[in-house]
XYZ file of C-alpha atoms in Angstrom:
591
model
C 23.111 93.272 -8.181
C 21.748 90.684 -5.627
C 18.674 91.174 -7.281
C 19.840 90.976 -10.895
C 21.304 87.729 -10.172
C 18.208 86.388 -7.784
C 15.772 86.767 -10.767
C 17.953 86.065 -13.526
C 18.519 82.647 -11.742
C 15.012 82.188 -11.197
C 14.274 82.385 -14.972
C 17.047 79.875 -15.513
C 14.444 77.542 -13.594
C 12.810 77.530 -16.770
C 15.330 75.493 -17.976
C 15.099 72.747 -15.476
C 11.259 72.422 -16.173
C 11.937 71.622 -20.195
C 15.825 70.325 -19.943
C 17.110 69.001 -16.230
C 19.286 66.538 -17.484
C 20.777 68.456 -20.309
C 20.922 71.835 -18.313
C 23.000 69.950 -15.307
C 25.244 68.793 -18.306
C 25.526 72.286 -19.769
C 26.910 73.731 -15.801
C 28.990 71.426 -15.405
C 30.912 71.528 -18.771
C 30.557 75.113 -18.297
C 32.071 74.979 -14.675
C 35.270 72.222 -15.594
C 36.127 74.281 -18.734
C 36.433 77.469 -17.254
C 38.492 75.859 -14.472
C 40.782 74.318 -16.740
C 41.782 77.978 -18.161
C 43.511 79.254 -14.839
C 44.532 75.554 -13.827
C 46.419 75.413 -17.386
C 48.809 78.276 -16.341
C 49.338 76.860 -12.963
C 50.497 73.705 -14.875
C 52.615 75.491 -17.361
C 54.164 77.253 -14.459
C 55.193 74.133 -13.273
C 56.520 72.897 -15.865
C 58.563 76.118 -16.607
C 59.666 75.882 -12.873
C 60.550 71.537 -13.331
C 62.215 72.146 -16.431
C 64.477 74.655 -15.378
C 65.531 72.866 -11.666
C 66.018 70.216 -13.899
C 68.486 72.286 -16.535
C 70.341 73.786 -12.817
C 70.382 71.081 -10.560
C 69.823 67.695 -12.751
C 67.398 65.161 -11.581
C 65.006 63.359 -13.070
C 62.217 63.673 -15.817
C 58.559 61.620 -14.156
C 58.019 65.211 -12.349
C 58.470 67.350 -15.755
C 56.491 64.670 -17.191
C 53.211 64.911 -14.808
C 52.983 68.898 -15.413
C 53.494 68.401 -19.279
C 50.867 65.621 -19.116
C 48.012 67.405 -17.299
C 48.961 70.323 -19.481
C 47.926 68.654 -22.711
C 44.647 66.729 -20.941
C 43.628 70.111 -19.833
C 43.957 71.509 -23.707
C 42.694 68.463 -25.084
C 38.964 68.565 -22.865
C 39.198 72.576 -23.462
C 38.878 71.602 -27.181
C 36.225 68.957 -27.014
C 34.090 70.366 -24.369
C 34.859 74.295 -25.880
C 33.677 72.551 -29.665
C 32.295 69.165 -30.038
C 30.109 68.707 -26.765
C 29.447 72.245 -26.425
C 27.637 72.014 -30.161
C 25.465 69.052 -29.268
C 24.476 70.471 -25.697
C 23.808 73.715 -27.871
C 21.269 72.346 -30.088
C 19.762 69.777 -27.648
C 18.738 72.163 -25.198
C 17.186 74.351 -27.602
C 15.066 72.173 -29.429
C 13.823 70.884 -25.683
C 12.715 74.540 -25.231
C 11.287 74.972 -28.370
C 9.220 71.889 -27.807
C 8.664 72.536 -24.581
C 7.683 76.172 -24.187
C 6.197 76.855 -27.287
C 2.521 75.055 -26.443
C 3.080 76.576 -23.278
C 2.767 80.247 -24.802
C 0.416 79.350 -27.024
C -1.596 77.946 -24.479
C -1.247 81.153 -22.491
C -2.548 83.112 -25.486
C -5.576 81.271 -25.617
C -6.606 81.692 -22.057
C -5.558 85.740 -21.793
C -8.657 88.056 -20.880
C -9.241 89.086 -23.923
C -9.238 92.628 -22.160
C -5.318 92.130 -22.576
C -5.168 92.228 -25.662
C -6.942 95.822 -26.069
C -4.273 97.129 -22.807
C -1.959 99.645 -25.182
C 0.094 98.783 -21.419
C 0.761 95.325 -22.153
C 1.018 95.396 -25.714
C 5.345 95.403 -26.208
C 4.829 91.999 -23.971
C 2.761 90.470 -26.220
C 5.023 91.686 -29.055
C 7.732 90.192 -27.798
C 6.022 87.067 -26.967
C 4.792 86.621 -30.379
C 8.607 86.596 -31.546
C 10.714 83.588 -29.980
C 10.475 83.679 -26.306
C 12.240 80.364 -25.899
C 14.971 81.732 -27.741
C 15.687 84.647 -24.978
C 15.335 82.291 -21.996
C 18.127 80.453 -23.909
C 20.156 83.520 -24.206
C 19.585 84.541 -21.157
C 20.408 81.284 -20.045
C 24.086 81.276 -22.029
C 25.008 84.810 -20.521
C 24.347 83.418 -17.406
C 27.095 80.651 -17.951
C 28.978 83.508 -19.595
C 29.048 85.620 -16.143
C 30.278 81.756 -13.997
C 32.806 80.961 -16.538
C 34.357 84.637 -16.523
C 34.181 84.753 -12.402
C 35.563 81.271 -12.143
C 38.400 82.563 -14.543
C 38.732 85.881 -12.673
C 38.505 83.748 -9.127
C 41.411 81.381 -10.126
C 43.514 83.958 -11.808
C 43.296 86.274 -8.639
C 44.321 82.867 -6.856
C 47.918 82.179 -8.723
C 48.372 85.861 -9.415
C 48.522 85.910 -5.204
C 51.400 84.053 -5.549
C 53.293 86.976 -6.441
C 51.662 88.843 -4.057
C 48.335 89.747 -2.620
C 48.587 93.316 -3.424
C 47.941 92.141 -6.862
C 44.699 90.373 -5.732
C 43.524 93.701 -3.804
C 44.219 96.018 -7.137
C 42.601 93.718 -9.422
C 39.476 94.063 -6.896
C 40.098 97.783 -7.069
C 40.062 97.851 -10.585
C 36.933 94.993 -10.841
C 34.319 97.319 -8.799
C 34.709 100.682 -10.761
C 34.697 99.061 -14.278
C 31.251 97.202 -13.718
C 29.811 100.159 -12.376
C 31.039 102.275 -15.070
C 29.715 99.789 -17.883
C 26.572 99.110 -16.153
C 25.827 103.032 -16.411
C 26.532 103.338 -19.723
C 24.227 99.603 -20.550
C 21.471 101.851 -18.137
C 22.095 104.627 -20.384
C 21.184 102.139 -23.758
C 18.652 99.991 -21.944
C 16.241 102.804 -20.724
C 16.832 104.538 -24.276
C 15.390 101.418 -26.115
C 12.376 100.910 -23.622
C 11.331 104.311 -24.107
C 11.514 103.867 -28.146
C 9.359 101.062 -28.042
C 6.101 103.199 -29.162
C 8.182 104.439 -31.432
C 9.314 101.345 -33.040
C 5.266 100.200 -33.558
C 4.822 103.633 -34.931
C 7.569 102.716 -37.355
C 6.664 99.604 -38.060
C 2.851 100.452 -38.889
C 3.728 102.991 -41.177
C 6.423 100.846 -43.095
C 3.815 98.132 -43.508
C 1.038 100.862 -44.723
C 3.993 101.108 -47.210
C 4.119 97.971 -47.520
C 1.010 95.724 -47.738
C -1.128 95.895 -50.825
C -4.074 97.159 -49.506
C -3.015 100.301 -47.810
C -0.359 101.012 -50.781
C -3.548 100.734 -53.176
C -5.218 103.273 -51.696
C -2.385 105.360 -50.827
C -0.884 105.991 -54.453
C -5.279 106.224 -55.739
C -4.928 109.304 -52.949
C -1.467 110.171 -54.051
C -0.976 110.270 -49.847
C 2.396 107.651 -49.838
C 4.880 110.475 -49.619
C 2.854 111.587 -46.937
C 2.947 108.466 -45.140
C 7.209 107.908 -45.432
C 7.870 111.372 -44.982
C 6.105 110.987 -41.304
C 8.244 107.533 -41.146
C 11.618 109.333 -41.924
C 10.744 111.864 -39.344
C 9.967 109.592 -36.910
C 12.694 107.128 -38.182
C 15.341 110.314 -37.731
C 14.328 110.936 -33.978
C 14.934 107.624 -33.328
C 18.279 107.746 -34.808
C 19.069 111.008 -33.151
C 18.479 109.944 -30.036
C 20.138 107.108 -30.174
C 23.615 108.622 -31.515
C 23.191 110.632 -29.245
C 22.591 108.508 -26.241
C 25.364 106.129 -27.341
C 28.102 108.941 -27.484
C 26.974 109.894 -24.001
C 27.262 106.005 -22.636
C 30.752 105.522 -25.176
C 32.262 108.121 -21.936
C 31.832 105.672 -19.486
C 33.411 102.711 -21.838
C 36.360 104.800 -22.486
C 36.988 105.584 -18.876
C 36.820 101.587 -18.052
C 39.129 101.001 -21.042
C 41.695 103.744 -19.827
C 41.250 101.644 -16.227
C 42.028 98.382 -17.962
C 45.022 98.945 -20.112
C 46.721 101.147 -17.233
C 46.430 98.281 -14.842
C 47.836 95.973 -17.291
C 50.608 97.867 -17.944
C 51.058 98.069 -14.038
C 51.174 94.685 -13.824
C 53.748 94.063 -16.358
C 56.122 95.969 -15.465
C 55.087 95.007 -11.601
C 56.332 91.642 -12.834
C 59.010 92.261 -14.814
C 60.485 94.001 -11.336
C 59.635 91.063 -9.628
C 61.717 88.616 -11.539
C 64.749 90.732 -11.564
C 64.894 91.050 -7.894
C 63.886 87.103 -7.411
C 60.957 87.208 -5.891
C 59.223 85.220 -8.413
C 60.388 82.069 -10.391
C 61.120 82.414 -13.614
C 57.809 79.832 -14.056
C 55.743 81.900 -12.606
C 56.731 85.363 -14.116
C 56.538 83.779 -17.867
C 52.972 82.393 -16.854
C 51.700 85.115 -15.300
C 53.069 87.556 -18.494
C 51.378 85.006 -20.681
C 48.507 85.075 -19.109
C 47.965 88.426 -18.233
C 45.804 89.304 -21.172
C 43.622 86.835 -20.413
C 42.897 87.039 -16.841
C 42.624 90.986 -17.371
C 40.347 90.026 -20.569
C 37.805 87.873 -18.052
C 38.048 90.132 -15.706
C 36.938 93.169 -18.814
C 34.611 90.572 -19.999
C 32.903 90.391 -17.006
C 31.734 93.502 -16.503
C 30.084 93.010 -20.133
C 28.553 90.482 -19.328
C 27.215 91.028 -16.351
C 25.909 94.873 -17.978
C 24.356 91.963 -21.396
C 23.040 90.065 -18.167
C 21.112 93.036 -17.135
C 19.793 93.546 -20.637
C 18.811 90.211 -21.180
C 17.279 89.795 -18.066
C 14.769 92.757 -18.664
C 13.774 91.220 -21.820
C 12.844 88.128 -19.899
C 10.740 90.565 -17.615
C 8.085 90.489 -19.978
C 7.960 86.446 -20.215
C 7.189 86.719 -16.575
C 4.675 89.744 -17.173
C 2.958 87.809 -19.816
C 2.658 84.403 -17.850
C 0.995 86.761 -15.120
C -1.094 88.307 -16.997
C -5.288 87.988 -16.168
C -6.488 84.406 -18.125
C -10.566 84.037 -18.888
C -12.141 82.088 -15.974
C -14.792 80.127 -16.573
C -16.872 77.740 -14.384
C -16.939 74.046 -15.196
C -20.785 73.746 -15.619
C -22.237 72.565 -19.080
C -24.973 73.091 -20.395
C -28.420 70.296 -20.650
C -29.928 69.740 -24.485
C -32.373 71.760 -24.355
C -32.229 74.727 -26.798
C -30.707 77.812 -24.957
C -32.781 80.410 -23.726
C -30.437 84.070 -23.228
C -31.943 86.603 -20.427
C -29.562 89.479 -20.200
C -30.820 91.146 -17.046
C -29.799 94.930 -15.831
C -26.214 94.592 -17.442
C -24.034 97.055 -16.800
C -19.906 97.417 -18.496
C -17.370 99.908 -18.598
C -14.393 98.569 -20.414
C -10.532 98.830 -18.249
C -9.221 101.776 -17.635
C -12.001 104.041 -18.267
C -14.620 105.210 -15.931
C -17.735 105.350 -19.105
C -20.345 103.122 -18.539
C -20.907 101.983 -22.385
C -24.244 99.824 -20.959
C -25.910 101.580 -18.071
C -28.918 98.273 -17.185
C -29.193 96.648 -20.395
C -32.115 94.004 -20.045
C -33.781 91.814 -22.790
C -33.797 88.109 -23.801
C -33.249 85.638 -26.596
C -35.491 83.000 -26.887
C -34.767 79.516 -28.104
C -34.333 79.420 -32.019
C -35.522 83.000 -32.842
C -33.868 85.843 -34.779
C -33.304 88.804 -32.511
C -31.330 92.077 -34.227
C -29.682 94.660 -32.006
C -29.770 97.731 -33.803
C -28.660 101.175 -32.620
C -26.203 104.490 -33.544
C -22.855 104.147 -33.197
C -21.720 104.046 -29.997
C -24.518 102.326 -28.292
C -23.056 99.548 -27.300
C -24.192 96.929 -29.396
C -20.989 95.155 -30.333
C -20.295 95.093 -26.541
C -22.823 93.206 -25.796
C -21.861 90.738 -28.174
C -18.865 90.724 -26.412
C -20.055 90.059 -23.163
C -22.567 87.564 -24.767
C -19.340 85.814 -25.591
C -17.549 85.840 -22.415
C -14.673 87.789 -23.660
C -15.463 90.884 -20.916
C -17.503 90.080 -17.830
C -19.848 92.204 -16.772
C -19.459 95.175 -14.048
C -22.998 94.448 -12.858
C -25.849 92.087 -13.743
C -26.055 89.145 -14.565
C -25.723 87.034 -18.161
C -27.892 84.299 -17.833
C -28.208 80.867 -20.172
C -30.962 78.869 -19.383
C -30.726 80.230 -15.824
C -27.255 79.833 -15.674
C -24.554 82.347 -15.104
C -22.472 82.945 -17.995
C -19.421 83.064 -16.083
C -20.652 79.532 -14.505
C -20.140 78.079 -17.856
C -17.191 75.794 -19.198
C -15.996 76.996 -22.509
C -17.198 74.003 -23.942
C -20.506 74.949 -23.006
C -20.662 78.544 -24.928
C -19.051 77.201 -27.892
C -21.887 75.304 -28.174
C -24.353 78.291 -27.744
C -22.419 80.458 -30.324
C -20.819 81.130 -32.963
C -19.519 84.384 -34.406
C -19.000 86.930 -37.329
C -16.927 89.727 -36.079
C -16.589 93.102 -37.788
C -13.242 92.841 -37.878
C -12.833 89.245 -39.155
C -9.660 87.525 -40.305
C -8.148 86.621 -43.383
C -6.346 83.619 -43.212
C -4.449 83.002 -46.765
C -4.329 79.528 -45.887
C -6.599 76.890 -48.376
C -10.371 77.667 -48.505
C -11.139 74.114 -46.905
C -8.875 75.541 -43.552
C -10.986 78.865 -44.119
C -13.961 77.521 -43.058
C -12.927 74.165 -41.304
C -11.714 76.742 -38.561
C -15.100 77.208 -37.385
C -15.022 73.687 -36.326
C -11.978 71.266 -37.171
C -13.251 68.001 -36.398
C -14.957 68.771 -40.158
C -11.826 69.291 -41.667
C -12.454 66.572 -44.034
C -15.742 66.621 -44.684
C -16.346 68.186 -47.731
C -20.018 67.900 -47.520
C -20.278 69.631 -44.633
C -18.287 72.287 -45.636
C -20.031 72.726 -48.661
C -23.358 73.454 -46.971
C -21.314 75.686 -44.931
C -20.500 78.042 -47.873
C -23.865 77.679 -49.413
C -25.255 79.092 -46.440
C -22.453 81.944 -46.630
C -23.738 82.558 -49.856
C -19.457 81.446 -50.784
C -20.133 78.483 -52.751
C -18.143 78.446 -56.094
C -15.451 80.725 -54.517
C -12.876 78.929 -55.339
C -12.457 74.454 -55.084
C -11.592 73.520 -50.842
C -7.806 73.062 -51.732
C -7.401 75.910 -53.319
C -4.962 78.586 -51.432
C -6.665 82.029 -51.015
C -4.312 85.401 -50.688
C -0.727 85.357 -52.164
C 1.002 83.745 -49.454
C 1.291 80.419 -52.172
C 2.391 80.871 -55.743
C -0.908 79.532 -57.077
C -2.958 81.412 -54.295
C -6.584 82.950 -55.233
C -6.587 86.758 -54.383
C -10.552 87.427 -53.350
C -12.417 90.018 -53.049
C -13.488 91.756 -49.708
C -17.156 90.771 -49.662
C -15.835 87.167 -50.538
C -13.906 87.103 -47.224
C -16.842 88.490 -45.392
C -18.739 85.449 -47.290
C -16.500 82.948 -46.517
C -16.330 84.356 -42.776
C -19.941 84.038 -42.576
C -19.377 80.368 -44.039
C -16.893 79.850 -40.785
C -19.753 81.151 -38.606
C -21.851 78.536 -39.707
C -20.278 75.258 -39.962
C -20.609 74.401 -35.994
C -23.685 73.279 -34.682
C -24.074 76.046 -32.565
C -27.483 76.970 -31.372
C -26.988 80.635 -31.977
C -25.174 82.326 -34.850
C -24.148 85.963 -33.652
C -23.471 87.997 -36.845
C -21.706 91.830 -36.168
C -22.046 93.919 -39.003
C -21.847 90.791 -42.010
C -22.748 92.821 -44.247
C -20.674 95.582 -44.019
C -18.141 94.933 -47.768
C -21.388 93.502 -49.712
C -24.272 95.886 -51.880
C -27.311 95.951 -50.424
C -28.910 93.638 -53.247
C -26.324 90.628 -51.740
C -27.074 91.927 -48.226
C -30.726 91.024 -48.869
C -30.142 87.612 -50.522
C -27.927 86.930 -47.625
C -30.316 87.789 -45.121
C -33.012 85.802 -46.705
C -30.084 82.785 -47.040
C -29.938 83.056 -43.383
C -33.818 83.080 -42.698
C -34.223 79.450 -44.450
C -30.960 77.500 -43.286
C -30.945 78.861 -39.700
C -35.054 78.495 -39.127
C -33.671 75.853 -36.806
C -31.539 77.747 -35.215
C -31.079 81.095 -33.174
C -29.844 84.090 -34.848
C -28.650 87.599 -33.092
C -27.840 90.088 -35.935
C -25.658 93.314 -35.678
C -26.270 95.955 -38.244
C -26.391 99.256 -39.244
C -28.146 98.727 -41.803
C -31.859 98.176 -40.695
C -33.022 95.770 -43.720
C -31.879 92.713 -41.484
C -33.911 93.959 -38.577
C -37.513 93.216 -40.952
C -36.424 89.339 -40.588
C -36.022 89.736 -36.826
C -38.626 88.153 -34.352
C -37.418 90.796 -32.434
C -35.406 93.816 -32.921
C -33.651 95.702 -29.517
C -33.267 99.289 -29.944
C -29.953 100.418 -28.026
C -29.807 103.720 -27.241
C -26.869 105.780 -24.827
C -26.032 102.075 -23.143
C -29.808 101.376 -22.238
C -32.628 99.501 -24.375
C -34.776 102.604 -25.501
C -36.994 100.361 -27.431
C -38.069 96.379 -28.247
C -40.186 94.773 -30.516
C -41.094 93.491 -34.076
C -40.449 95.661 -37.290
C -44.143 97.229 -37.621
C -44.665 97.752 -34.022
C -41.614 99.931 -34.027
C -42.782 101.542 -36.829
C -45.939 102.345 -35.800
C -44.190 103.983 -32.356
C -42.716 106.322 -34.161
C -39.781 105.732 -32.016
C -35.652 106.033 -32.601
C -36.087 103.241 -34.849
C -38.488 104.423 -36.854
C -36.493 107.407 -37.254
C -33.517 105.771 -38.022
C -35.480 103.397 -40.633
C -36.853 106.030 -42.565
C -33.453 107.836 -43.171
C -32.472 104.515 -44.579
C -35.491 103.961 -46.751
C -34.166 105.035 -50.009
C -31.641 102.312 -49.946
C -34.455 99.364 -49.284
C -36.258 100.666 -52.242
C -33.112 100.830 -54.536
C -32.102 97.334 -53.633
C -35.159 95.308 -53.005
C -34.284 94.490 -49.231
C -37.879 95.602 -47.964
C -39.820 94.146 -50.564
């Protein structure tokens, strides 16, 4: 418990980084108003008591008078700082989180390993902090003030309920200790179920989106396979269910036990009282405040334990805020880079990637000169999009060294690389945003500049696409839906745009016909003659425009050299040319 509190208290610091002024506030209406529920009985004891010495005994009215007044100031700031304050402290403090904490995590994104992001470990945390962090500080915050107000209500209760005796005080505490431990078992109970039905939950929500998004749902009803797909949904959709009825009914037992505990000691207590005031031993005050308030003293003390057991559970959501701001960030030095054109040496390289114990590159060497075309070429599984990787900084290596101009890789700010490089991924993205934002993300500071932008598509072979403003995808009701080799195109477009020394292209090619393939190619061979080019294919026509082609073979570099020398060596790439050679004759590539 000491714990639970320690930690949940320590996320609460959050709020004093974003909000200190406005989080004191917050306490301390949260502190007066909860005092002002047990001091409100105390005054309308006194008041009961004052009114009827004054019906007895006579006397006069200024004491009657006090009670009745702080009685309505208490009701009065209970309504104001209950409603009206509590609305504007409500909305102030959130919007200073969401300003606050929201460049924060993206900021945090952008400097994760990028090793992080392929950790099926981490991957709920970054879920969940994709999905309004700053809202569950905020609620974690609020249950927080939830647990002080209920104590502070249960604290002054037990203090005018001693009045009629202590043995009162001592029960309630009786009572208190059994029915948080019994509702903290059963919110164990609920909590553990839901963390172990997180893979479940992806599962479930992959499956409704291949029901879902246009693409997969093509394909699916072409292959007749979507009854396929929900029937494994509903079966993994009824498991969930199942164990969750199930699991509830099981923790319901321990809620129904507390509730049995609660309404037994309030019917204790009332007739406790009612015995009391018969025999005298109480004023006639005190019994009618204490029977009025009995419900709610018993009610903070019932809502207590809930929300101390919604503490728990809110706290372990927070959990993964602090995983995530722990998690490993990319490290690079500060060191830039001179003018000169870069010259790449990758030099006995080995990588395995985390959590496996496979060396995909076992002493990869070769090098890139300045402003030639250099293709990496290989099966699959040879490691050539890992190198890429590395090339990039998004993995460091095991062993080796990366070397730019005779500079460590890892020496380098990231300034410096973007420079170097810019990328084509296989797996590029789609962003159904306008076509100018399409490309302009390859550098922004050419948002506007149409010309630029232009030249960018022409050399992505994307010109005529679609005009810059226009909204690709469906996301906007006049939004162009294009093609998949047209988002390869316009990725490729992206890729070029920066002034990058090197353009690093992984598998380009892979949605266009070999006929485009070989226009593109030749594109690339008159607007990057200036510039470096390292091309990933599987598809060997590319490699015939390389100044160099590196043969990757088991996670070593079986072979190097131009097109014809390979050729002539008779070598893997030879091999691996000649099975492809009746696709260079049917679309021209070779010629």
């Amino acid at each position: 418990m000491n714990v639970l509190f320690r930690k949940s208290l320590n996320s609460i610091a959050l709020l004093f980084r974003y909000a200190p002024g406005l989080t004191i506030l917050k306490l301390l209406q949260t502190g007066v108003s909860a005092a002002l529920a047990p001091l409100s009985i105390y005054f309308t004891q006194r008041m009961i008591d004052t009114a009827a010495g004054i019906i007895k005994d006579g006397g006069g009215w200024n004491g009657l008078a006090l009670w009745v007044g702080l009685l309505l100031c208490a009701m009065l700031f209970s309504s104001a700082g209950g409603g009206f304050l509590n609305g504007i402290l409500y909305i102030a403090i959130r919007r200073r989180l969401n300003i606050g904490m929201t460049p924060d995590i993206v900021g945090k994104f952008k400097r994760l390993d990028y090793a992080c992001f392929e950790d099926k470990d981490v991957q709920d945390t970054l879920e969940r902090m994709s999905r309004d962090p700053q809202d569950k500080v905020f609620q974690l915050f609020l249950t927080i003030l939830g647990v002080m107000e209920c104590m502070i209500g249960v604290a002054g209760g037990a203090l005018i309920y001693a009045q009629a005796g202590w043995w009162f005080v001592a029960g309630f505490a009786a009572l208190l200790v059994p029915m948080i431990w019994l509702d903290f078992k059963a919110a164990d109970m609920m909590n553990t179920m839901f963390n172990e039905q997180s893979a479940d939950e992806r599962k479930m929500r992959y499956l409704g989106g291949l029901l879902s998004h246009k693409s997969s749902l093509f394909e699916l009803r072409i292959f007749r396979a979507g009854e396929y797909v929900a029937k494994k949904w509903r079966a993994l959709a009824h498991t969930v269910m199942d164990t969750r009825v199930k699991t509830t009914l099981h923790a319901q037992k321990y809620f129904l036990i507390s509730t049995i505990l609660f309404k037994c000691w309030s019917f204790f207590i009332v007739i406790s009282l009612i015995a009391s005031v018969v025999s005298g031993d109480i004023t006639i005050g005190l019994f009618t405040a204490l029977i009025a308030s009995t419900g709610a003293v018993l009610g903070n003390a019932d809502m207590l334990s809930h929300t101390v057991q919604n503490l728990r559970r809110r706290y372990l959501l927070m959990e993964h805020y602090h995983k995530f701001m722990s998690l490993p960030e990319i490290r690079h030095g500060g060191e830039s880079l001179t003018g000169e054109p870069p010259h790449i040496v990758f030099e006995n390289v080995t990588f395995a990637y985390p959590k496996t114990d496979v060396n995909v590159l076992k002493g990869v060497s070769f090098e890139v000169r300045r402003g030639k075309r250099v293709a990496l070429v290989g099966e699959n599984g040879a490691g050539k999009t890992t190198v890429i990787k590395l090339l990039c900084g998004l993995y460091k290596p095991d062993g080796g060294h990366i070397l730019i101009n005779g500079k460590d890789i890892q020496a380098l700010d990231a300034a410096a690389l973007r420079r170097v490089f810019s990328v084509v991924f296989q797996d590029f993205c789609k962003y159904e945003l306008t076509l100018r934002e399409n490309v302009a993300f390859g550098d922004l500071s050419k948002l506007h500049d149409d010309g630029a932008l232009q030249d960018a598509l022409e050399m992505g072979l994307a010109r005529g696409i679609a005009e810059l403003d226009t909204p690709l995808g469906k996301l906007e009701e006049n939004g162009v839906d294009v093609s998949g080799g047209q988002w390869q195109r316009i990725a490729v477009a992206r890729a070029c745009l920066p002034g990058s020394a090197f353009v690093i292209l992984d598998e380009p090619t892979a949605s266009l016909d070999p006929v485009a393939e070989s226009s593109m190619y030749h594109s690339f061979a008159k607007v990057l003659k200036n510039r470096g080019c390292i091309m990933v294919s599987h598809r060997l026509a590319s490699a015939r425009m390389a100044d160099k082609i590196v043969v990757l073979s088991g996670g070593i570099v079986s072979e190097t050299g131009g097109h014809d020398e390979l050729m002539s060596s008779g070598g893997l790439y030879a091999r691996m040319y000649e099975s492809q050679s009746a696709w260079y004759a049917k679309g021209g590539a070779g010629a």
